[in-house]
PDB file of C-alpha atoms in Angstrom:
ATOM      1  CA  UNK A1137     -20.890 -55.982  43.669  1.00 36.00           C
ATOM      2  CA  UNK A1138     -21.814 -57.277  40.093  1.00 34.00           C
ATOM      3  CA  UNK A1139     -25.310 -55.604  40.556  1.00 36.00           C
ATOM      4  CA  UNK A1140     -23.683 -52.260  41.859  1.00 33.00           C
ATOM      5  CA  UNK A1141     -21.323 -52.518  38.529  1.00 32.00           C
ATOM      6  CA  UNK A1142     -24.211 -53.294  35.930  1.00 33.00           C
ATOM      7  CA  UNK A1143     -26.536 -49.945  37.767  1.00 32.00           C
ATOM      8  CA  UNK A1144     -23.161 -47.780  37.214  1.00 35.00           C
ATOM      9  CA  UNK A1145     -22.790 -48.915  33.184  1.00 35.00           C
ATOM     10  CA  UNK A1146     -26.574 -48.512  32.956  1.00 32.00           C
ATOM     11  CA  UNK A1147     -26.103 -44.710  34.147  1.00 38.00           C
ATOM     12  CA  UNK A1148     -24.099 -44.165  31.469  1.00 44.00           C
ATOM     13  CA  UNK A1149     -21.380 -41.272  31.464  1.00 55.00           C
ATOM     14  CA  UNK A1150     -20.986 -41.268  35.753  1.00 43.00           C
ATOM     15  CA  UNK A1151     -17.834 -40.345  37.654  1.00 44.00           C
ATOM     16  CA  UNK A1152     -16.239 -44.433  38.233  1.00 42.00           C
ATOM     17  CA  UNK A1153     -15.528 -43.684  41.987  1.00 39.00           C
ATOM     18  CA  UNK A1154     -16.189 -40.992  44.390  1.00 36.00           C
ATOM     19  CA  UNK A1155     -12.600 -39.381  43.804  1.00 39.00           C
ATOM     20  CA  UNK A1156     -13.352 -38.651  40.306  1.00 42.00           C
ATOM     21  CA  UNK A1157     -14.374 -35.358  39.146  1.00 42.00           C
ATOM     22  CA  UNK A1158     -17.737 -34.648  37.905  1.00 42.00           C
ATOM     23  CA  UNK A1159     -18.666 -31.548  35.833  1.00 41.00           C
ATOM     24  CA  UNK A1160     -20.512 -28.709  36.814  1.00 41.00           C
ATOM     25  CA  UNK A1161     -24.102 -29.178  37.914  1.00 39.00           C
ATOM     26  CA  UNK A1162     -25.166 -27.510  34.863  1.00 40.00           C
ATOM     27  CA  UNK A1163     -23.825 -29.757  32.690  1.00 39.00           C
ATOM     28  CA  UNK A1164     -25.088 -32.979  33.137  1.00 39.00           C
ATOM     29  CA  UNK A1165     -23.640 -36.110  31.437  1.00 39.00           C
ATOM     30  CA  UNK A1166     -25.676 -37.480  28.579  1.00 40.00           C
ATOM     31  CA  UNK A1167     -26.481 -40.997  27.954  1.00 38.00           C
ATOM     32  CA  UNK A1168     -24.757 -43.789  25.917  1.00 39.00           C
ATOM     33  CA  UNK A1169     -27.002 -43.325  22.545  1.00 44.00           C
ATOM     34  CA  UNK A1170     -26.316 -41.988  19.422  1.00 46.00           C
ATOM     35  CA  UNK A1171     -25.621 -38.630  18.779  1.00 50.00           C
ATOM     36  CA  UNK A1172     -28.007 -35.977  17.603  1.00 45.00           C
ATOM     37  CA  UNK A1173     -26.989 -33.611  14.930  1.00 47.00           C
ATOM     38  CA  UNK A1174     -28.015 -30.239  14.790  1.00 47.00           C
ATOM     39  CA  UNK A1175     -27.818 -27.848  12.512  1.00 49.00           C
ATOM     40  CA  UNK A1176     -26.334 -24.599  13.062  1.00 44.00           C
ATOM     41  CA  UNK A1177     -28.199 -21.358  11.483  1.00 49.00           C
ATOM     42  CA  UNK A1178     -25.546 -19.679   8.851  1.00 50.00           C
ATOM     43  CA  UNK A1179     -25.185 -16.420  10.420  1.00 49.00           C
ATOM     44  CA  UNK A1180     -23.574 -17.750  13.382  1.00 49.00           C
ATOM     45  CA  UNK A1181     -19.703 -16.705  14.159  1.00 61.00           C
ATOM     46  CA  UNK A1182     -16.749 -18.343  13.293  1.00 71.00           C
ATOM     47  CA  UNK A1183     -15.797 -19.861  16.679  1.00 89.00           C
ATOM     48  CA  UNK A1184     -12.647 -19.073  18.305  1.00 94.00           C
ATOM     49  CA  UNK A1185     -10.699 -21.684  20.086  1.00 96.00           C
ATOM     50  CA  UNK A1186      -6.935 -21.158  21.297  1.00 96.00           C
ATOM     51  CA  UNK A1187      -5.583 -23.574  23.970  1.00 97.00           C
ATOM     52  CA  UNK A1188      -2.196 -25.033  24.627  1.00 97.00           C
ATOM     53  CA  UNK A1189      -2.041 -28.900  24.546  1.00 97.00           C
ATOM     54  CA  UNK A1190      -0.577 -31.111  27.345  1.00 97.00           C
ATOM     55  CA  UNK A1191       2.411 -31.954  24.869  1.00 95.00           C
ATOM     56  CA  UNK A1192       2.852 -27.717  25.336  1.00 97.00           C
ATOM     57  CA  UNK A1193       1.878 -26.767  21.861  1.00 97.00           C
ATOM     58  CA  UNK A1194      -0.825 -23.946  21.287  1.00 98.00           C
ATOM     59  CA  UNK A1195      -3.278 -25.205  18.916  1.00 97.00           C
ATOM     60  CA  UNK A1196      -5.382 -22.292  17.278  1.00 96.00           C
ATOM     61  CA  UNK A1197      -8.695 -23.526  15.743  1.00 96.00           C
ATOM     62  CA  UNK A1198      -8.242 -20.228  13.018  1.00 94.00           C
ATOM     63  CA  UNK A1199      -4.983 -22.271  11.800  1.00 94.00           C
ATOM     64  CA  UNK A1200      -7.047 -25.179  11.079  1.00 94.00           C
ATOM     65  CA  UNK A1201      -9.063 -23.249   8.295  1.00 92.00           C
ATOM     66  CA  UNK A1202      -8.928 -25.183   5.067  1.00 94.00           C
ATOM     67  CA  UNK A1203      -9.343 -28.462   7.085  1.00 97.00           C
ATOM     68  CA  UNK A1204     -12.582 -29.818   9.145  1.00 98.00           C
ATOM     69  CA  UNK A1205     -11.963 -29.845  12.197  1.00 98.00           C
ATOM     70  CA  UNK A1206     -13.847 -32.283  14.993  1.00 98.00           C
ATOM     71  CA  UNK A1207     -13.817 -30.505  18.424  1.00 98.00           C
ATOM     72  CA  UNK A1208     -14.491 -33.088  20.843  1.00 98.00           C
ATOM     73  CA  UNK A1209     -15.624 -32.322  24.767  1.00 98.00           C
ATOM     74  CA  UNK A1210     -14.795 -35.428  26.852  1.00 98.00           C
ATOM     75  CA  UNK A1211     -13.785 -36.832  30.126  1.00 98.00           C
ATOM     76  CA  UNK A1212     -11.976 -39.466  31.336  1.00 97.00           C
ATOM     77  CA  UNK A1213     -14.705 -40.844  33.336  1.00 97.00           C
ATOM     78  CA  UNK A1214     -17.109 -40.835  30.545  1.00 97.00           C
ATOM     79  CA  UNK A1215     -17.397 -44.426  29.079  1.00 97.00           C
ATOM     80  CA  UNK A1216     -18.878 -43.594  25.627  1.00 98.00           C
ATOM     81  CA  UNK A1217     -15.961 -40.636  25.532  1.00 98.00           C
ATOM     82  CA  UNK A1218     -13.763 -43.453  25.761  1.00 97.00           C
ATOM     83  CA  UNK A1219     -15.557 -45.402  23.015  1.00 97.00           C
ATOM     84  CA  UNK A1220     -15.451 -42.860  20.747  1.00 98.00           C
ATOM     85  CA  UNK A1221     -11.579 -42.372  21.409  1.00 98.00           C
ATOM     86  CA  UNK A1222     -10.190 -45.004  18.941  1.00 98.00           C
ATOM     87  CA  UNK A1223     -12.300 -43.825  16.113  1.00 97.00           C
ATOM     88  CA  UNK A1224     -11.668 -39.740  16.274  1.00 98.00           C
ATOM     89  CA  UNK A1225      -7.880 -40.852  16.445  1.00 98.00           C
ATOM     90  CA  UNK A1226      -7.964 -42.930  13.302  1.00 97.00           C
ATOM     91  CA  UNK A1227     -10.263 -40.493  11.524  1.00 97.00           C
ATOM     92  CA  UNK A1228      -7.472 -37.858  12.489  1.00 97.00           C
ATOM     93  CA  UNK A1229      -4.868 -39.720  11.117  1.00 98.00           C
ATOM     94  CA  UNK A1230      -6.347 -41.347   8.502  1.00 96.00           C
ATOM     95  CA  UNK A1231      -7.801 -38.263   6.582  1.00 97.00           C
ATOM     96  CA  UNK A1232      -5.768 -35.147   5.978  1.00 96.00           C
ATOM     97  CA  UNK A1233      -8.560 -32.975   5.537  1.00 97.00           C
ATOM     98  CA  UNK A1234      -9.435 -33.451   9.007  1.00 98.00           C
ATOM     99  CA  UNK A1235      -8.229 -32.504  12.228  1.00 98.00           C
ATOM    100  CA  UNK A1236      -9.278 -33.304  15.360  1.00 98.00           C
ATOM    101  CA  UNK A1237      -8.902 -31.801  19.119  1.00 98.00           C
ATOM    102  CA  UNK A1238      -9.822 -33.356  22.633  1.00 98.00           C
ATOM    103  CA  UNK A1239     -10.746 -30.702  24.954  1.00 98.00           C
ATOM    104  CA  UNK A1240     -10.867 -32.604  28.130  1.00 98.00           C
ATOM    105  CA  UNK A1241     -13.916 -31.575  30.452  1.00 97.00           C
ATOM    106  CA  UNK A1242     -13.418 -32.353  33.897  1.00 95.00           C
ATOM    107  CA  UNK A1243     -11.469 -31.224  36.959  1.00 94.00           C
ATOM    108  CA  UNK A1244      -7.953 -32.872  37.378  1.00 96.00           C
ATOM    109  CA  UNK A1245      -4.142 -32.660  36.954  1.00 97.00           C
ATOM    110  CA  UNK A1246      -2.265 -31.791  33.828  1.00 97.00           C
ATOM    111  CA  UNK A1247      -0.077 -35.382  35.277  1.00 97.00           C
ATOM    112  CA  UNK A1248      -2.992 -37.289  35.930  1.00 97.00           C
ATOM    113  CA  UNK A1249      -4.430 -36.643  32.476  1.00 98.00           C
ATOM    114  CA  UNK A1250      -1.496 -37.468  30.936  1.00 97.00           C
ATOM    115  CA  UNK A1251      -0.903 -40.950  32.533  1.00 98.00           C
ATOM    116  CA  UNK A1252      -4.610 -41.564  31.826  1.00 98.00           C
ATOM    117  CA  UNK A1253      -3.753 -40.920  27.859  1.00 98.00           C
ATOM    118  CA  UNK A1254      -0.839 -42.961  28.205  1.00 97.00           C
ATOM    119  CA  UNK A1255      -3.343 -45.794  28.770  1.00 97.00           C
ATOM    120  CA  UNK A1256      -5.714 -44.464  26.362  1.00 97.00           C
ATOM    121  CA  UNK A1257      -3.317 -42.671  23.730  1.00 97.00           C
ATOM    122  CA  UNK A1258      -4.620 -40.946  20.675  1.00 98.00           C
ATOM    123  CA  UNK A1259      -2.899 -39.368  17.660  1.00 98.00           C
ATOM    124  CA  UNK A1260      -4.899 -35.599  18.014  1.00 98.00           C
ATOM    125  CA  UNK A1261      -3.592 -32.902  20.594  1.00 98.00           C
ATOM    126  CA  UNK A1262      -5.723 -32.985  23.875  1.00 98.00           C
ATOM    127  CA  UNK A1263      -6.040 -30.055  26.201  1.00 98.00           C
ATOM    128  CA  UNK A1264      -7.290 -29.630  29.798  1.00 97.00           C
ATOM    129  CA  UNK A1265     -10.489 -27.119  29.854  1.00 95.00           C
ATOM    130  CA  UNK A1266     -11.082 -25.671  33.144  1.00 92.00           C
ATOM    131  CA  UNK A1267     -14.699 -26.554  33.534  1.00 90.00           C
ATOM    132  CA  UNK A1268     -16.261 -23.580  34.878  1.00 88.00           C
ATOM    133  CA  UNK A1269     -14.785 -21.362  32.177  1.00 90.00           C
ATOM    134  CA  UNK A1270     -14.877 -22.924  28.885  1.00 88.00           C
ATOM    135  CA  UNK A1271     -14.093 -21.884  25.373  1.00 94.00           C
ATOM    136  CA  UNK A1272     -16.269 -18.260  25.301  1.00 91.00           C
ATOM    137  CA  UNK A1273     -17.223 -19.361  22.017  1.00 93.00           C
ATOM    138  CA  UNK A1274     -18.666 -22.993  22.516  1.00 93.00           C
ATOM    139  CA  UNK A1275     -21.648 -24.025  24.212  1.00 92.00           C
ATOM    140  CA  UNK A1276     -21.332 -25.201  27.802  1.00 91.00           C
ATOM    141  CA  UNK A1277     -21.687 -29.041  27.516  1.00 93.00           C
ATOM    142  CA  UNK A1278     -25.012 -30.026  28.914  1.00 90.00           C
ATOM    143  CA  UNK A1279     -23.777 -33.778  28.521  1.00 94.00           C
ATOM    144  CA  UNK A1280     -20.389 -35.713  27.461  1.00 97.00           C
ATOM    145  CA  UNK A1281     -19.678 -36.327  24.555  1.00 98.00           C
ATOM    146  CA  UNK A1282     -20.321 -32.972  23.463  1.00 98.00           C
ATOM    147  CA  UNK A1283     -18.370 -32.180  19.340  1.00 98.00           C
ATOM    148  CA  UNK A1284     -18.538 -29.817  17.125  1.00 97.00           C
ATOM    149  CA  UNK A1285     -18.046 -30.424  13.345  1.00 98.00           C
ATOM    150  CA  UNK A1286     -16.351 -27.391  12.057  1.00 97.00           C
ATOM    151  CA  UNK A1287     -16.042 -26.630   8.325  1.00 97.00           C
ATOM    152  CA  UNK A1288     -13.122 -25.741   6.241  1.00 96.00           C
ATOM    153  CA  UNK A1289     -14.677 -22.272   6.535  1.00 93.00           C
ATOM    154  CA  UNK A1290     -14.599 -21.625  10.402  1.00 93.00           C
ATOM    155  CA  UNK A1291     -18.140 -22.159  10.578  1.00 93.00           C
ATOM    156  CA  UNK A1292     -19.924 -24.687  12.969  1.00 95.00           C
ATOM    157  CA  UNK A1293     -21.287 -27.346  10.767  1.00 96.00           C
ATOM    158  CA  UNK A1294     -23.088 -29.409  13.248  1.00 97.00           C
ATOM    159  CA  UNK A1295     -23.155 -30.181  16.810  1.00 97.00           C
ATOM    160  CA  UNK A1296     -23.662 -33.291  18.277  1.00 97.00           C
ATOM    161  CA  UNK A1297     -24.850 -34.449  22.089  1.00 96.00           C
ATOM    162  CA  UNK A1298     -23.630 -37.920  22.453  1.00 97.00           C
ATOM    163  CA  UNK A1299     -21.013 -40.298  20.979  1.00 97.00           C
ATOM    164  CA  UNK A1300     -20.285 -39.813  17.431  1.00 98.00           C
ATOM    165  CA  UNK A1301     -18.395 -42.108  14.974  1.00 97.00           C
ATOM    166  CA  UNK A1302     -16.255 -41.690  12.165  1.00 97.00           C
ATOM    167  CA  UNK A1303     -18.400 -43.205   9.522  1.00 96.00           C
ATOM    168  CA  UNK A1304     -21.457 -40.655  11.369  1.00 97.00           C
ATOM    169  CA  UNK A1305     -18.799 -37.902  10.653  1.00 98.00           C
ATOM    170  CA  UNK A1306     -17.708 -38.482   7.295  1.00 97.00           C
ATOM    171  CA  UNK A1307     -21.035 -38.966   6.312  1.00 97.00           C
ATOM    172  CA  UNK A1308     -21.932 -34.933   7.892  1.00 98.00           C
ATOM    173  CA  UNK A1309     -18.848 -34.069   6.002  1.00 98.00           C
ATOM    174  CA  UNK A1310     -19.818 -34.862   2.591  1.00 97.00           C
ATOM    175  CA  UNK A1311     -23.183 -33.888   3.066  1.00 97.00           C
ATOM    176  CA  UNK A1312     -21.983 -30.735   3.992  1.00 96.00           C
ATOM    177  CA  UNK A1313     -20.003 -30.373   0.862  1.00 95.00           C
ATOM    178  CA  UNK A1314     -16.833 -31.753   1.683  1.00 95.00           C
ATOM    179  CA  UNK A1315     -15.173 -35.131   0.498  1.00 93.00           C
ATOM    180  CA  UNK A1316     -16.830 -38.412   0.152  1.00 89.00           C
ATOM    181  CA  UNK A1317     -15.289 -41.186   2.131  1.00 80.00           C
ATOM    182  CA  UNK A1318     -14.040 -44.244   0.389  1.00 68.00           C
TER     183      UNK A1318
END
């Protein structure tokens, strides 16, 4: 059993039992390393993003102009999702020039996700993506983690492929222009 358990962490982000939902073949689930930045070219669109949240708000990613906003694809299922969890909800609460939004990439229940982030609660407004029709204007994941670093603008800063940390995203921000953490 032990063995079987160390091969499953070593996989990295792999549904935990045969009940859990894995995304789409075509996007498989990356591995637990740091993420890779990449820039965007400056001519790309502002990205639209309008989804109601499991606490049955509408969150509208052209409201959040002014602000940076951290769009984060995850699953529940995904260990270095959940790693990453505790940090994006602090950096959410934490900074006021950011905000941050969970888009939750897998195929379950509006319930079962919600007793999942009752165990795993964060301060940001999660919604439940249907996986085979996401956002029109974001990339299909092609692993998880999968966050995009939006500027106060509306345009995609960076995108990263992997786990990402506040310090990694504070750091893009002022680089970008924006504040300088403290």
């Amino acid at each position: 059993v032990f063995a079987l358990l160390a091969l499953a962490a070593l996989a990295g982000c792999k549904p935990e039992s045969p009940t859990a939902a894995a995304p789409p073949a075509t996007a498989p689930v990356a591995t637990p390393q740091a993420a890779t930045p990449k820039a965007v070219p400056p001519d790309t669109k502002f990205p639209s993003l309008q989804v109601r949240t499991l606490d049955g708000k509408a969150f509208d990613l052209a409201a959040q102009r002014g602000k940076w906003a951290i769009v984060n694809f995850w699953a529940t299922w995904c260990g270095p999702c959940l790693k990453e969890m505790p940090e994006l909800s602090a950096l959410d609460a934490m900074r006021e020039h950011i905000v941050v939004v969970g888009l939750a990439y897998e195929d379950t229940t509006e319930d079962a996700l919600r007793a999942f982030l009752a165990k795993h609660p964060v301060v940001y407004p999660m919604a439940l993506i249907d996986v085979y029709k996401p956002p029109a204007d974001f990339d299909t994941p092609r692993g998880l983690p999968f966050t995009y670093l939006v500027g106060p603008d509306g345009a995609v800063v960076k995108k990263y492929t992997g786990p990402v940390s506040a310090r990694m995203l504070e750091e893009d921000i002022a680089a970008a222009g924006g504040p300088k953490s403290s």
